[in-house]
Amino acid sequence: MAHNPKYTTDLAFLAKTAVEKEEENEHFRLFLKHEDGRKVDGIAHRVYEEVNAGVDCTLCGNCCKTLVVNITNDEIKDLSAFLEQPEPQVREKYIEESLAGNCFINSIPCHFLDGTKCSIYTHRFTECRDFPHLHKPGFSERFLGTLLHYGSCPIIYNVVEEVKKELGFIIIG
């Protein structure tokens, strides 16, 4: 699947636009606080489904190049089985564990990124499957976190811009 030309996917443009729209996006975050959360979620979820269908993540892979991915012990066991490597070897090679016992991939970009595609895609981690988390409830409450990736994820950028339009958000001045 190729990107739908309706959507902006140029990463340099997204990064530049994110800087230019910092103030606008802060106003939009404040605007969202006064909107009905269920209505916003309905719009955001529908728009996300449309954009997600029109933007092929495997042509980008930017999230895999920039994000820390948290993983569970069960996911480490699954990875070990998939790679046909003993779990201690997988942990040593790919996993970092915090003092609190939280595990995450120990490399940015991700070890499993091959070009712009995930080499373990069918066994990718929950956090990878769920990114950019726009299918979850609480779009307004999570918007600040969403903005962290606005300039680096074509799906987030396009969803945010479309949600602004559908909610009638206008910045004056």
PDB file of N, CA and C in Angstrom, residues 1 6-7 40-57 121 124 126-137 139 142 146 153-163 166:
ATOM      1  N   MET A   1       0.844  -1.177   0.000  1.00  0.00           N
ATOM      2  CA  MET A   1       0.000   0.000   0.000  1.00  0.00           C
ATOM      3  C   MET A   1       0.892   1.244   0.000  1.00  0.00           C
ATOM      4  N   LYS A   6      -3.605  12.418  -0.328  1.00  0.00           N
ATOM      5  CA  LYS A   6      -4.419  13.334   0.473  1.00  0.00           C
ATOM      6  C   LYS A   6      -3.711  13.695   1.783  1.00  0.00           C
ATOM      7  N   TYR A   7      -2.799  12.817   2.229  1.00  0.00           N
ATOM      8  CA  TYR A   7      -2.164  13.005   3.525  1.00  0.00           C
ATOM      9  C   TYR A   7      -0.710  13.449   3.392  1.00  0.00           C
ATOM     10  N   VAL A  40     -15.184  14.467  20.976  1.00  0.00           N
ATOM     11  CA  VAL A  40     -13.821  14.560  20.457  1.00  0.00           C
ATOM     12  C   VAL A  40     -13.284  13.165  20.152  1.00  0.00           C
ATOM     13  N   ASP A  41     -13.486  12.225  21.066  1.00  0.00           N
ATOM     14  CA  ASP A  41     -13.026  10.852  20.833  1.00  0.00           C
ATOM     15  C   ASP A  41     -13.675  10.254  19.598  1.00  0.00           C
ATOM     16  N   GLY A  42     -14.975  10.485  19.422  1.00  0.00           N
ATOM     17  CA  GLY A  42     -15.664   9.956  18.244  1.00  0.00           C
ATOM     18  C   GLY A  42     -15.050  10.469  16.952  1.00  0.00           C
ATOM     19  N   ILE A  43     -14.794  11.766  16.919  1.00  0.00           N
ATOM     20  CA  ILE A  43     -14.181  12.370  15.728  1.00  0.00           C
ATOM     21  C   ILE A  43     -12.756  11.846  15.553  1.00  0.00           C
ATOM     22  N   ALA A  44     -11.983  11.871  16.630  1.00  0.00           N
ATOM     23  CA  ALA A  44     -10.577  11.447  16.546  1.00  0.00           C
ATOM     24  C   ALA A  44     -10.468   9.987  16.120  1.00  0.00           C
ATOM     25  N   HIS A  45     -11.323   9.134  16.648  1.00  0.00           N
ATOM     26  CA  HIS A  45     -11.254   7.707  16.295  1.00  0.00           C
ATOM     27  C   HIS A  45     -11.627   7.475  14.834  1.00  0.00           C
ATOM     28  N   ARG A  46     -12.657   8.154  14.373  1.00  0.00           N
ATOM     29  CA  ARG A  46     -13.064   8.004  12.971  1.00  0.00           C
ATOM     30  C   ARG A  46     -11.973   8.529  12.040  1.00  0.00           C
ATOM     31  N   VAL A  47     -11.452   9.708  12.354  1.00  0.00           N
ATOM     32  CA  VAL A  47     -10.393  10.304  11.534  1.00  0.00           C
ATOM     33  C   VAL A  47      -9.151   9.417  11.560  1.00  0.00           C
ATOM     34  N   TYR A  48      -8.819   8.891  12.723  1.00  0.00           N
ATOM     35  CA  TYR A  48      -7.657   8.002  12.826  1.00  0.00           C
ATOM     36  C   TYR A  48      -7.827   6.793  11.911  1.00  0.00           C
ATOM     37  N   GLU A  49      -9.000   6.190  11.901  1.00  0.00           N
ATOM     38  CA  GLU A  49      -9.222   5.024  11.035  1.00  0.00           C
ATOM     39  C   GLU A  49      -9.011   5.397   9.568  1.00  0.00           C
ATOM     40  N   GLU A  50      -9.487   6.565   9.168  1.00  0.00           N
ATOM     41  CA  GLU A  50      -9.326   7.009   7.779  1.00  0.00           C
ATOM     42  C   GLU A  50      -7.856   7.263   7.447  1.00  0.00           C
ATOM     43  N   VAL A  51      -7.185   7.999   8.317  1.00  0.00           N
ATOM     44  CA  VAL A  51      -5.785   8.342   8.067  1.00  0.00           C
ATOM     45  C   VAL A  51      -4.909   7.088   8.132  1.00  0.00           C
ATOM     46  N   ASN A  52      -5.151   6.264   9.114  1.00  0.00           N
ATOM     47  CA  ASN A  52      -4.364   5.038   9.265  1.00  0.00           C
ATOM     48  C   ASN A  52      -4.478   4.149   8.027  1.00  0.00           C
ATOM     49  N   ALA A  53      -5.650   4.133   7.417  1.00  0.00           N
ATOM     50  CA  ALA A  53      -5.843   3.348   6.194  1.00  0.00           C
ATOM     51  C   ALA A  53      -5.134   3.988   4.999  1.00  0.00           C
ATOM     52  N   GLY A  54      -4.879   5.295   5.074  1.00  0.00           N
ATOM     53  CA  GLY A  54      -4.283   6.011   3.947  1.00  0.00           C
ATOM     54  C   GLY A  54      -2.795   6.290   4.062  1.00  0.00           C
ATOM     55  N   VAL A  55      -2.201   5.972   5.206  1.00  0.00           N
ATOM     56  CA  VAL A  55      -0.773   6.202   5.402  1.00  0.00           C
ATOM     57  C   VAL A  55      -0.122   4.865   5.741  1.00  0.00           C
ATOM     58  N   ASP A  56       0.792   4.446   4.917  1.00  0.00           N
ATOM     59  CA  ASP A  56       1.479   3.173   5.110  1.00  0.00           C
ATOM     60  C   ASP A  56       2.688   3.382   6.015  1.00  0.00           C
ATOM     61  N   CYS A  57       2.552   2.949   7.261  1.00  0.00           N
ATOM     62  CA  CYS A  57       3.634   3.113   8.241  1.00  0.00           C
ATOM     63  C   CYS A  57       4.927   2.445   7.793  1.00  0.00           C
ATOM     64  N   TYR A 121       7.559  -7.861  12.591  1.00  0.00           N
ATOM     65  CA  TYR A 121       6.247  -7.200  12.542  1.00  0.00           C
ATOM     66  C   TYR A 121       5.105  -8.052  13.105  1.00  0.00           C
ATOM     67  N   ARG A 124       5.549  -8.000  16.800  1.00  0.00           N
ATOM     68  CA  ARG A 124       5.961  -6.735  17.402  1.00  0.00           C
ATOM     69  C   ARG A 124       5.284  -6.549  18.762  1.00  0.00           C
ATOM     70  N   THR A 126       3.378  -4.831  22.048  1.00  0.00           N
ATOM     71  CA  THR A 126       2.090  -4.158  22.209  1.00  0.00           C
ATOM     72  C   THR A 126       2.231  -2.653  22.015  1.00  0.00           C
ATOM     73  N   GLU A 127       3.263  -2.081  22.610  1.00  0.00           N
ATOM     74  CA  GLU A 127       3.453  -0.635  22.488  1.00  0.00           C
ATOM     75  C   GLU A 127       3.649  -0.228  21.026  1.00  0.00           C
ATOM     76  N   CYS A 128       4.295  -1.070  20.257  1.00  0.00           N
ATOM     77  CA  CYS A 128       4.485  -0.794  18.827  1.00  0.00           C
ATOM     78  C   CYS A 128       3.149  -0.925  18.086  1.00  0.00           C
ATOM     79  N   ARG A 129       2.403  -1.959  18.398  1.00  0.00           N
ATOM     80  CA  ARG A 129       1.102  -2.169  17.754  1.00  0.00           C
ATOM     81  C   ARG A 129       0.147  -1.018  18.054  1.00  0.00           C
ATOM     82  N   ASP A 130       0.208  -0.512  19.278  1.00  0.00           N
ATOM     83  CA  ASP A 130      -0.728   0.529  19.699  1.00  0.00           C
ATOM     84  C   ASP A 130      -0.353   1.939  19.251  1.00  0.00           C
ATOM     85  N   PHE A 131       0.924   2.163  18.930  1.00  0.00           N
ATOM     86  CA  PHE A 131       1.332   3.501  18.512  1.00  0.00           C
ATOM     87  C   PHE A 131       0.622   3.869  17.212  1.00  0.00           C
ATOM     88  N   PRO A 132       0.074   5.053  17.097  1.00  0.00           N
ATOM     89  CA  PRO A 132       0.236   6.245  17.923  1.00  0.00           C
ATOM     90  C   PRO A 132      -0.846   6.438  18.988  1.00  0.00           C
ATOM     91  N   HIS A 133      -1.511   5.396  19.375  1.00  0.00           N
ATOM     92  CA  HIS A 133      -2.467   5.399  20.490  1.00  0.00           C
ATOM     93  C   HIS A 133      -3.706   6.244  20.230  1.00  0.00           C
ATOM     94  N   LEU A 134      -3.995   6.546  18.988  1.00  0.00           N
ATOM     95  CA  LEU A 134      -5.140   7.404  18.663  1.00  0.00           C
ATOM     96  C   LEU A 134      -6.459   6.644  18.643  1.00  0.00           C
ATOM     97  N   HIS A 135      -6.418   5.352  18.773  1.00  0.00           N
ATOM     98  CA  HIS A 135      -7.630   4.541  18.833  1.00  0.00           C
ATOM     99  C   HIS A 135      -8.153   4.440  20.271  1.00  0.00           C
ATOM    100  N   LYS A 136      -7.387   4.915  21.217  1.00  0.00           N
ATOM    101  CA  LYS A 136      -7.740   4.813  22.630  1.00  0.00           C
ATOM    102  C   LYS A 136      -8.614   5.982  23.062  1.00  0.00           C
ATOM    103  N   PRO A 137      -9.422   5.784  24.099  1.00  0.00           N
ATOM    104  CA  PRO A 137     -10.213   6.894  24.619  1.00  0.00           C
ATOM    105  C   PRO A 137      -9.323   7.947  25.275  1.00  0.00           C
ATOM    106  N   PHE A 139      -8.618  11.250  23.955  1.00  0.00           N
ATOM    107  CA  PHE A 139      -7.800  12.038  23.033  1.00  0.00           C
ATOM    108  C   PHE A 139      -7.431  13.383  23.658  1.00  0.00           C
ATOM    109  N   ARG A 142      -4.961  13.102  26.580  1.00  0.00           N
ATOM    110  CA  ARG A 142      -3.644  12.609  26.167  1.00  0.00           C
ATOM    111  C   ARG A 142      -3.010  13.496  25.097  1.00  0.00           C
ATOM    112  N   THR A 146       0.417  13.335  22.674  1.00  0.00           N
ATOM    113  CA  THR A 146       0.275  13.200  21.221  1.00  0.00           C
ATOM    114  C   THR A 146       1.132  14.247  20.513  1.00  0.00           C
ATOM    115  N   CYS A 153       5.399  12.000  13.223  1.00  0.00           N
ATOM    116  CA  CYS A 153       4.524  10.898  12.806  1.00  0.00           C
ATOM    117  C   CYS A 153       3.461  11.418  11.854  1.00  0.00           C
ATOM    118  N   PRO A 154       3.508  10.983  10.603  1.00  0.00           N
ATOM    119  CA  PRO A 154       2.509  11.453   9.629  1.00  0.00           C
ATOM    120  C   PRO A 154       1.069  11.167  10.046  1.00  0.00           C
ATOM    121  N   ILE A 155       0.831  10.058  10.705  1.00  0.00           N
ATOM    122  CA  ILE A 155      -0.541   9.752  11.121  1.00  0.00           C
ATOM    123  C   ILE A 155      -0.998  10.762  12.160  1.00  0.00           C
ATOM    124  N   ILE A 156      -0.187  11.015  13.166  1.00  0.00           N
ATOM    125  CA  ILE A 156      -0.573  11.977  14.198  1.00  0.00           C
ATOM    126  C   ILE A 156      -0.788  13.356  13.582  1.00  0.00           C
ATOM    127  N   TYR A 157       0.140  13.798  12.773  1.00  0.00           N
ATOM    128  CA  TYR A 157       0.015  15.119  12.151  1.00  0.00           C
ATOM    129  C   TYR A 157      -1.316  15.250  11.417  1.00  0.00           C
ATOM    130  N   ASN A 158      -1.621  14.295  10.553  1.00  0.00           N
ATOM    131  CA  ASN A 158      -2.837  14.373   9.739  1.00  0.00           C
ATOM    132  C   ASN A 158      -4.098  14.245  10.570  1.00  0.00           C
ATOM    133  N   VAL A 159      -4.080  13.413  11.596  1.00  0.00           N
ATOM    134  CA  VAL A 159      -5.258  13.289  12.462  1.00  0.00           C
ATOM    135  C   VAL A 159      -5.493  14.591  13.208  1.00  0.00           C
ATOM    136  N   VAL A 160      -4.460  15.150  13.799  1.00  0.00           N
ATOM    137  CA  VAL A 160      -4.620  16.397  14.559  1.00  0.00           C
ATOM    138  C   VAL A 160      -5.157  17.503  13.662  1.00  0.00           C
ATOM    139  N   GLU A 161      -4.589  17.651  12.484  1.00  0.00           N
ATOM    140  CA  GLU A 161      -5.044  18.716  11.592  1.00  0.00           C
ATOM    141  C   GLU A 161      -6.502  18.509  11.167  1.00  0.00           C
ATOM    142  N   GLU A 162      -6.898  17.279  10.912  1.00  0.00           N
ATOM    143  CA  GLU A 162      -8.281  17.005  10.516  1.00  0.00           C
ATOM    144  C   GLU A 162      -9.250  17.200  11.685  1.00  0.00           C
ATOM    145  N   VAL A 163      -8.835  16.801  12.885  1.00  0.00           N
ATOM    146  CA  VAL A 163      -9.688  16.997  14.063  1.00  0.00           C
ATOM    147  C   VAL A 163      -9.895  18.491  14.305  1.00  0.00           C
ATOM    148  N   GLU A 166     -12.568  19.565  11.844  1.00  0.00           N
ATOM    149  CA  GLU A 166     -13.908  19.035  12.141  1.00  0.00           C
ATOM    150  C   GLU A 166     -14.507  19.654  13.395  1.00  0.00           C
TER     151      GLU A 166
END
